[in-house]
PDB file of C-alpha atoms in Angstrom:
ATOM      1  CA  MET A   1      83.409 133.681 128.532  1.00 62.00           C
ATOM      2  CA  THR A   2      83.628 130.362 130.408  1.00 70.00           C
ATOM      3  CA  HIS A   3      80.168 128.677 131.108  1.00 82.00           C
ATOM      4  CA  ALA A   4      79.154 126.654 134.216  1.00 91.00           C
ATOM      5  CA  MET A   5      80.330 123.080 134.356  1.00 95.00           C
ATOM      6  CA  ASP A   6      77.967 120.307 132.670  1.00 94.00           C
ATOM      7  CA  VAL A   7      78.262 116.948 134.661  1.00 97.00           C
ATOM      8  CA  GLN A   8      78.870 114.262 131.894  1.00 96.00           C
ATOM      9  CA  GLU A   9      79.329 111.233 133.730  1.00 98.00           C
ATOM     10  CA  LEU A  10      78.245 109.562 137.104  1.00 98.00           C
ATOM     11  CA  GLY A  11      80.458 106.567 137.910  1.00 98.00           C
ATOM     12  CA  ILE A  12      80.226 103.996 141.188  1.00 98.00           C
ATOM     13  CA  VAL A  13      83.376 102.034 141.903  1.00 97.00           C
ATOM     14  CA  LEU A  14      82.821  99.216 144.235  1.00 96.00           C
ATOM     15  CA  VAL A  15      86.357  98.142 145.674  1.00 95.00           C
ATOM     16  CA  THR A  16      86.599  94.392 146.182  1.00 92.00           C
ATOM     17  CA  GLU A  17      88.760  91.699 146.976  1.00 88.00           C
ATOM     18  CA  LYS A  18      89.732  88.958 144.889  1.00 80.00           C
ATOM     19  CA  HIS A  19      86.999  89.435 142.708  1.00 84.00           C
ATOM     20  CA  THR A  20      86.491  87.364 139.582  1.00 87.00           C
ATOM     21  CA  PRO A  21      85.528  89.699 136.489  1.00 90.00           C
ATOM     22  CA  ALA A  22      84.044  86.625 134.553  1.00 86.00           C
ATOM     23  CA  MET A  23      81.088  86.878 137.172  1.00 86.00           C
ATOM     24  CA  LEU A  24      79.971  90.037 135.324  1.00 93.00           C
ATOM     25  CA  ASN A  25      77.801  87.928 132.950  1.00 93.00           C
ATOM     26  CA  PRO A  26      74.670  89.715 131.441  1.00 95.00           C
ATOM     27  CA  ASP A  27      72.348  86.601 131.740  1.00 95.00           C
ATOM     28  CA  VAL A  28      73.433  86.342 135.434  1.00 93.00           C
ATOM     29  CA  LEU A  29      72.345  89.864 135.760  1.00 96.00           C
ATOM     30  CA  ARG A  30      69.093  89.522 134.240  1.00 96.00           C
ATOM     31  CA  CYS A  31      68.447  86.673 136.101  1.00 95.00           C
ATOM     32  CA  SER A  32      69.151  88.135 139.586  1.00 94.00           C
ATOM     33  CA  GLY A  33      67.203  91.221 139.056  1.00 95.00           C
ATOM     34  CA  ILE A  34      70.282  93.519 138.983  1.00 96.00           C
ATOM     35  CA  ILE A  35      69.616  95.093 135.494  1.00 97.00           C
ATOM     36  CA  PRO A  36      66.260  94.950 133.858  1.00 96.00           C
ATOM     37  CA  ILE A  37      65.424  92.071 131.609  1.00 95.00           C
ATOM     38  CA  ASP A  38      65.091  94.095 128.248  1.00 96.00           C
ATOM     39  CA  TRP A  39      68.343  95.663 128.599  1.00 96.00           C
ATOM     40  CA  GLU A  40      70.276  94.796 125.489  1.00 96.00           C
ATOM     41  CA  LEU A  41      73.830  94.901 124.710  1.00 97.00           C
ATOM     42  CA  ALA A  42      75.353  97.426 122.323  1.00 97.00           C
ATOM     43  CA  ARG A  43      78.050  95.170 121.433  1.00 96.00           C
ATOM     44  CA  PRO A  44      79.605  91.707 122.288  1.00 96.00           C
ATOM     45  CA  PRO A  45      80.816  91.260 125.872  1.00 96.00           C
ATOM     46  CA  LEU A  46      84.591  91.951 126.293  1.00 96.00           C
ATOM     47  CA  TYR A  47      86.175  89.235 128.185  1.00 93.00           C
ATOM     48  CA  ALA A  48      89.823  89.589 129.015  1.00 91.00           C
ATOM     49  CA  GLN A  49      92.048  87.802 131.295  1.00 85.00           C
ATOM     50  CA  HIS A  50      91.566  90.227 134.317  1.00 89.00           C
ATOM     51  CA  LEU A  51      88.639  92.479 132.723  1.00 95.00           C
ATOM     52  CA  THR A  52      85.192  91.874 131.752  1.00 97.00           C
ATOM     53  CA  GLN A  53      83.287  95.039 130.125  1.00 98.00           C
ATOM     54  CA  LEU A  54      79.529  95.198 129.266  1.00 98.00           C
ATOM     55  CA  VAL A  55      78.066  98.068 127.290  1.00 98.00           C
ATOM     56  CA  PHE A  56      74.393  98.396 126.910  1.00 98.00           C
ATOM     57  CA  GLN A  57      72.599 100.232 124.016  1.00 96.00           C
ATOM     58  CA  ASN A  58      71.104 102.914 126.829  1.00 94.00           C
ATOM     59  CA  GLY A  59      74.690 103.898 127.210  1.00 93.00           C
ATOM     60  CA  ILE A  60      75.299 102.309 130.525  1.00 97.00           C
ATOM     61  CA  THR A  61      78.732 100.794 131.090  1.00 98.00           C
ATOM     62  CA  LEU A  62      79.577  97.848 133.482  1.00 98.00           C
ATOM     63  CA  ILE A  63      83.393  97.028 133.875  1.00 98.00           C
ATOM     64  CA  ALA A  64      84.800  94.482 136.509  1.00 96.00           C
ATOM     65  CA  GLU A  65      88.265  94.102 137.215  1.00 95.00           C
ATOM     66  CA  ALA A  66      90.306  91.846 139.798  1.00 89.00           C
ATOM     67  CA  ASN A  67      90.096  94.418 142.497  1.00 93.00           C
ATOM     68  CA  ARG A  68      86.859  96.808 141.754  1.00 95.00           C
ATOM     69  CA  ILE A  69      83.584  96.932 139.686  1.00 97.00           C
ATOM     70  CA  LEU A  70      82.586  99.841 137.856  1.00 98.00           C
ATOM     71  CA  PHE A  71      79.293 101.170 136.991  1.00 98.00           C
ATOM     72  CA  ILE A  72      79.023 104.174 134.582  1.00 98.00           C
ATOM     73  CA  GLU A  73      76.379 106.169 132.863  1.00 98.00           C
ATOM     74  CA  GLY A  74      76.270 109.340 130.980  1.00 97.00           C
ATOM     75  CA  ILE A  75      74.072 111.740 133.095  1.00 96.00           C
ATOM     76  CA  ARG A  76      74.237 114.959 130.880  1.00 93.00           C
ATOM     77  CA  ALA A  77      70.924 116.748 130.685  1.00 89.00           C
ATOM     78  CA  LYS A  78      68.997 113.802 132.413  1.00 91.00           C
ATOM     79  CA  ALA A  79      66.649 114.379 135.176  1.00 92.00           C
ATOM     80  CA  SER A  80      67.699 112.845 138.346  1.00 90.00           C
ATOM     81  CA  SER A  81      64.868 110.694 138.066  1.00 90.00           C
ATOM     82  CA  ASN A  82      66.040 109.001 134.892  1.00 94.00           C
ATOM     83  CA  ILE A  83      69.519 108.230 136.268  1.00 96.00           C
ATOM     84  CA  CYS A  84      69.456 104.603 137.055  1.00 96.00           C
ATOM     85  CA  ILE A  85      73.306 103.621 137.702  1.00 98.00           C
ATOM     86  CA  ALA A  86      73.068 103.989 141.306  1.00 97.00           C
ATOM     87  CA  ARG A  87      70.063 101.661 141.735  1.00 97.00           C
ATOM     88  CA  ILE A  88      72.170  98.988 139.634  1.00 98.00           C
ATOM     89  CA  ALA A  89      74.798  99.280 141.901  1.00 98.00           C
ATOM     90  CA  ARG A  90      72.717  98.827 144.841  1.00 97.00           C
ATOM     91  CA  HIS A  91      71.203  95.793 143.554  1.00 97.00           C
ATOM     92  CA  TYR A  92      74.469  94.266 142.714  1.00 96.00           C
ATOM     93  CA  ILE A  93      75.209  94.563 146.397  1.00 95.00           C
ATOM     94  CA  GLU A  94      71.988  93.361 147.588  1.00 95.00           C
ATOM     95  CA  ARG A  95      72.435  90.300 145.407  1.00 94.00           C
ATOM     96  CA  LEU A  96      75.729  89.326 145.803  1.00 91.00           C
ATOM     97  CA  PRO A  97      76.272  90.452 149.381  1.00 89.00           C
ATOM     98  CA  HIS A  98      79.243  88.292 150.340  1.00 86.00           C
ATOM     99  CA  ALA A  99      81.746  89.689 146.900  1.00 85.00           C
ATOM    100  CA  ASN A 100      84.316  90.751 149.573  1.00 88.00           C
ATOM    101  CA  TYR A 101      83.458  94.464 149.121  1.00 92.00           C
ATOM    102  CA  GLN A 102      85.881  96.906 150.908  1.00 93.00           C
ATOM    103  CA  ASN A 103      84.777 100.217 149.712  1.00 94.00           C
ATOM    104  CA  VAL A 104      82.874 102.492 147.249  1.00 96.00           C
ATOM    105  CA  VAL A 105      83.861 105.499 145.257  1.00 97.00           C
ATOM    106  CA  ILE A 106      81.629 108.020 143.631  1.00 98.00           C
ATOM    107  CA  SER A 107      83.256 109.519 140.426  1.00 98.00           C
ATOM    108  CA  LEU A 108      81.949 112.543 138.521  1.00 98.00           C
ATOM    109  CA  LYS A 109      83.172 113.871 135.308  1.00 98.00           C
ATOM    110  CA  GLY A 110      82.018 117.267 133.953  1.00 97.00           C
ATOM    111  CA  THR A 111      83.270 119.811 131.283  1.00 95.00           C
ATOM    112  CA  ALA A 112      83.495 123.563 130.797  1.00 94.00           C
ATOM    113  CA  VAL A 113      83.351 125.431 127.609  1.00 88.00           C
ATOM    114  CA  MET A 114      85.558 128.397 127.213  1.00 81.00           C
ATOM    115  CA  ASN A 115      84.122 130.451 124.006  1.00 70.00           C
ATOM    116  CA  GLU A 116      87.303 132.592 123.686  1.00 64.00           C
ATOM    117  CA  HIS A 117      90.463 131.864 121.658  1.00 70.00           C
ATOM    118  CA  LEU A 118      91.706 128.427 121.466  1.00 71.00           C
ATOM    119  CA  ASP A 119      94.611 129.162 124.076  1.00 84.00           C
ATOM    120  CA  ALA A 120      92.183 130.332 126.851  1.00 86.00           C
ATOM    121  CA  VAL A 121      91.719 126.773 128.603  1.00 90.00           C
ATOM    122  CA  ARG A 122      95.623 126.711 129.051  1.00 89.00           C
ATOM    123  CA  GLN A 123      96.144 130.149 130.301  1.00 89.00           C
ATOM    124  CA  TYR A 124      93.021 129.673 132.480  1.00 91.00           C
ATOM    125  CA  LEU A 125      95.259 126.958 134.147  1.00 92.00           C
ATOM    126  CA  VAL A 126      98.530 128.296 134.149  1.00 91.00           C
ATOM    127  CA  THR A 127      97.629 132.240 134.909  1.00 89.00           C
ATOM    128  CA  HIS A 128      94.460 131.700 137.003  1.00 89.00           C
ATOM    129  CA  LEU A 129      95.143 128.864 138.945  1.00 93.00           C
ATOM    130  CA  LEU A 130      98.671 129.134 139.185  1.00 92.00           C
ATOM    131  CA  ALA A 131     100.721 132.016 140.089  1.00 90.00           C
ATOM    132  CA  PRO A 132     103.076 133.648 137.563  1.00 86.00           C
ATOM    133  CA  GLY A 133     106.692 132.812 137.535  1.00 90.00           C
ATOM    134  CA  ALA A 134     109.864 131.919 135.699  1.00 93.00           C
ATOM    135  CA  TRP A 135     108.793 128.074 135.503  1.00 91.00           C
ATOM    136  CA  GLN A 136     106.043 129.343 132.825  1.00 89.00           C
ATOM    137  CA  HIS A 137     108.987 130.228 130.601  1.00 90.00           C
ATOM    138  CA  PHE A 138     110.754 127.104 129.704  1.00 94.00           C
ATOM    139  CA  GLY A 139     110.720 124.939 126.361  1.00 92.00           C
ATOM    140  CA  GLN A 140     109.910 125.663 123.012  1.00 91.00           C
ATOM    141  CA  GLU A 141     106.026 125.857 123.420  1.00 90.00           C
ATOM    142  CA  PRO A 142     103.994 127.169 125.940  1.00 88.00           C
ATOM    143  CA  VAL A 143     103.568 125.141 129.040  1.00 90.00           C
ATOM    144  CA  ARG A 144     100.556 123.052 129.592  1.00 89.00           C
ATOM    145  CA  ALA A 145      99.257 122.264 132.923  1.00 90.00           C
ATOM    146  CA  SER A 146      96.888 119.556 134.619  1.00 94.00           C
ATOM    147  CA  LEU A 147      96.094 120.098 138.143  1.00 97.00           C
ATOM    148  CA  ASN A 148      95.249 117.684 141.348  1.00 98.00           C
ATOM    149  CA  PHE A 149      93.344 119.103 144.389  1.00 98.00           C
ATOM    150  CA  THR A 150      92.376 117.089 147.605  1.00 98.00           C
ATOM    151  CA  TYR A 151      89.711 118.352 149.904  1.00 98.00           C
ATOM    152  CA  THR A 152      88.863 116.729 153.104  1.00 97.00           C
ATOM    153  CA  LEU A 153      85.254 116.893 154.019  1.00 96.00           C
ATOM    154  CA  GLU A 154      83.403 115.717 157.184  1.00 90.00           C
ATOM    155  CA  ASN A 155      83.012 112.049 156.501  1.00 89.00           C
ATOM    156  CA  LYS A 156      84.993 111.456 152.957  1.00 95.00           C
ATOM    157  CA  ARG A 157      87.706 112.911 150.781  1.00 97.00           C
ATOM    158  CA  LEU A 158      87.185 114.836 147.725  1.00 98.00           C
ATOM    159  CA  ASN A 159      90.112 114.456 144.920  1.00 98.00           C
ATOM    160  CA  VAL A 160      89.542 116.908 142.167  1.00 98.00           C
ATOM    161  CA  SER A 161      91.577 116.993 138.856  1.00 98.00           C
ATOM    162  CA  VAL A 162      91.266 119.978 136.273  1.00 97.00           C
ATOM    163  CA  SER A 163      92.695 119.386 132.945  1.00 95.00           C
ATOM    164  CA  GLU A 164      92.450 120.931 129.093  1.00 92.00           C
ATOM    165  CA  ALA A 165      90.631 119.147 126.511  1.00 89.00           C
ATOM    166  CA  ALA A 166      88.664 119.896 123.469  1.00 82.00           C
ATOM    167  CA  LEU A 167      85.220 119.196 122.148  1.00 80.00           C
ATOM    168  CA  GLU A 168      84.964 118.410 118.658  1.00 78.00           C
ATOM    169  CA  GLN A 169      81.616 119.599 116.959  1.00 73.00           C
ATOM    170  CA  SER A 170      79.690 117.909 114.342  1.00 70.00           C
ATOM    171  CA  GLU A 171      80.659 120.697 111.895  1.00 74.00           C
ATOM    172  CA  GLY A 172      84.515 120.076 112.481  1.00 73.00           C
ATOM    173  CA  GLN A 173      84.574 122.931 114.814  1.00 76.00           C
ATOM    174  CA  VAL A 174      87.072 122.509 117.849  1.00 76.00           C
ATOM    175  CA  ASP A 175      86.044 124.076 121.266  1.00 79.00           C
ATOM    176  CA  PRO A 176      88.521 124.403 124.172  1.00 83.00           C
ATOM    177  CA  ILE A 177      87.031 123.080 127.383  1.00 91.00           C
ATOM    178  CA  LEU A 178      88.235 122.374 131.104  1.00 94.00           C
ATOM    179  CA  LEU A 179      87.767 118.971 132.036  1.00 96.00           C
ATOM    180  CA  PHE A 180      86.982 118.211 135.827  1.00 98.00           C
ATOM    181  CA  VAL A 181      86.923 115.158 137.414  1.00 98.00           C
ATOM    182  CA  GLY A 182      85.777 114.476 141.061  1.00 98.00           C
ATOM    183  CA  THR A 183      86.347 111.444 143.073  1.00 98.00           C
ATOM    184  CA  PHE A 184      84.722 111.060 146.526  1.00 98.00           C
ATOM    185  CA  ALA A 185      86.441 108.498 148.641  1.00 96.00           C
ATOM    186  CA  TYR A 186      84.763 107.102 151.569  1.00 93.00           C
ATOM    187  CA  PRO A 187      86.138 105.302 154.742  1.00 89.00           C
ATOM    188  CA  ALA A 188      86.939 101.661 154.297  1.00 87.00           C
ATOM    189  CA  SER A 189      83.777  99.648 155.055  1.00 81.00           C
ATOM    190  CA  VAL A 190      82.974  95.992 153.795  1.00 77.00           C
ATOM    191  CA  HIS A 191      79.066  96.012 155.168  1.00 88.00           C
ATOM    192  CA  PRO A 192      76.695  96.044 152.369  1.00 90.00           C
ATOM    193  CA  VAL A 193      74.470  98.171 154.308  1.00 92.00           C
ATOM    194  CA  GLN A 194      76.952 101.170 154.651  1.00 93.00           C
ATOM    195  CA  LEU A 195      78.154 100.969 150.957  1.00 95.00           C
ATOM    196  CA  CYS A 196      74.433 101.081 150.052  1.00 95.00           C
ATOM    197  CA  HIS A 197      73.677 104.095 152.019  1.00 94.00           C
ATOM    198  CA  VAL A 198      76.917 106.064 150.316  1.00 95.00           C
ATOM    199  CA  ILE A 199      75.362 104.918 147.003  1.00 97.00           C
ATOM    200  CA  GLU A 200      71.950 106.070 147.801  1.00 96.00           C
ATOM    201  CA  HIS A 201      73.315 109.744 148.655  1.00 95.00           C
ATOM    202  CA  TRP A 202      75.170 110.310 145.348  1.00 97.00           C
ATOM    203  CA  GLN A 203      73.277 113.484 144.619  1.00 97.00           C
ATOM    204  CA  THR A 204      74.835 114.852 147.814  1.00 97.00           C
ATOM    205  CA  ASP A 205      78.207 114.310 146.160  1.00 98.00           C
ATOM    206  CA  LEU A 206      76.886 116.000 142.876  1.00 97.00           C
ATOM    207  CA  LYS A 207      75.660 118.950 144.463  1.00 97.00           C
ATOM    208  CA  ILE A 208      79.245 119.325 146.203  1.00 97.00           C
ATOM    209  CA  PHE A 209      80.994 118.701 143.207  1.00 98.00           C
ATOM    210  CA  GLU A 210      78.875 121.235 141.013  1.00 97.00           C
ATOM    211  CA  ASP A 211      79.033 123.671 143.590  1.00 97.00           C
ATOM    212  CA  LEU A 212      82.734 123.890 144.219  1.00 97.00           C
ATOM    213  CA  ILE A 213      83.474 123.764 140.430  1.00 97.00           C
ATOM    214  CA  ASN A 214      80.840 126.360 139.677  1.00 96.00           C
ATOM    215  CA  GLN A 215      81.422 128.640 142.208  1.00 95.00           C
ATOM    216  CA  ARG A 216      84.808 128.377 143.475  1.00 95.00           C
ATOM    217  CA  PHE A 217      86.621 127.543 140.320  1.00 95.00           C
ATOM    218  CA  LEU A 218      84.759 129.265 137.718  1.00 93.00           C
ATOM    219  CA  ASN A 219      82.991 131.877 139.279  1.00 87.00           C
ATOM    220  CA  GLN A 220      79.490 130.790 138.159  1.00 70.00           C
ATOM    221  CA  GLU A 221      76.110 130.587 140.086  1.00 59.00           C
ATOM    222  CA  LYS A 222      74.519 127.609 138.295  1.00 48.00           C
ATOM    223  CA  GLN A 223      72.162 125.924 140.625  1.00 44.00           C
ATOM    224  CA  THR A 224      70.885 122.649 140.148  1.00 43.00           C
ATOM    225  CA  TRP A 225      70.164 120.799 143.605  1.00 37.00           C
ATOM    226  CA  THR A 226      69.171 122.178 147.181  1.00 36.00           C
ATOM    227  CA  VAL A 227      71.651 120.660 149.424  1.00 37.00           C
ATOM    228  CA  PRO A 228      74.028 123.297 151.153  1.00 41.00           C
ATOM    229  CA  LEU A 229      77.768 123.107 150.228  1.00 42.00           C
ATOM    230  CA  PRO A 230      79.957 122.532 153.231  1.00 44.00           C
ATOM    231  CA  GLU A 231      82.885 124.075 153.934  1.00 45.00           C
ATOM    232  CA  LEU A 232      85.681 122.672 151.954  1.00 44.00           C
ATOM    233  CA  ILE A 233      89.160 122.080 153.858  1.00 44.00           C
ATOM    234  CA  PRO A 234      92.358 121.764 151.556  1.00 44.00           C
ATOM    235  CA  LEU A 235      94.349 118.781 152.841  1.00 44.00           C
ATOM    236  CA  ASN A 236      97.538 120.036 154.848  1.00 43.00           C
ATOM    237  CA  ALA A 237      96.034 123.505 154.453  1.00 39.00           C
TER     238      ALA A 237
END
């Protein structure tokens, strides 16, 4: 039996030009109102030549590289009103509007448990999503697969990757799972208002991603939002 996908993580990526990673400083973020003053780091900041990483006790991670800034939050079992990473990303743009922003990407990561035999996930990928063929019978072990799909939507492009993974339970049991990663890429924009508009509508992207995977990949009927699923057109269809 395959369960509906649970979305585990929401990421917002600000694509930048010539960004200085060292600018991602916890004191600066607090003083400028980008993050709440009471947020505490879970461990010391990581400062490398081309990267800065901040991990907070509430599980939120901020990463700055030379060409992008990542805002990441685990959202499994969270109410939408308790998810704050979009607000933090928007505050970052509003407080630092001259940071040479180029674009924004909404990233979602989800998993689906298959309560069957340990080979169920591999078989789903190579026999359900792919057509049978001689290519499956080569090598000393069963072939494994990871798949990528690109969908063109009205004002963005959705890239979906599907791969196999394993979830280790506390008692040592290992469950086979499907790992789905979806990224929504929008047309290039350097205007802070347009970038904030995309970020504010992250729940629409979440709904599209959930419905695509649950209804069209897993044949599930799980519903958590009320935004209609648009017609998805595979690229080069």
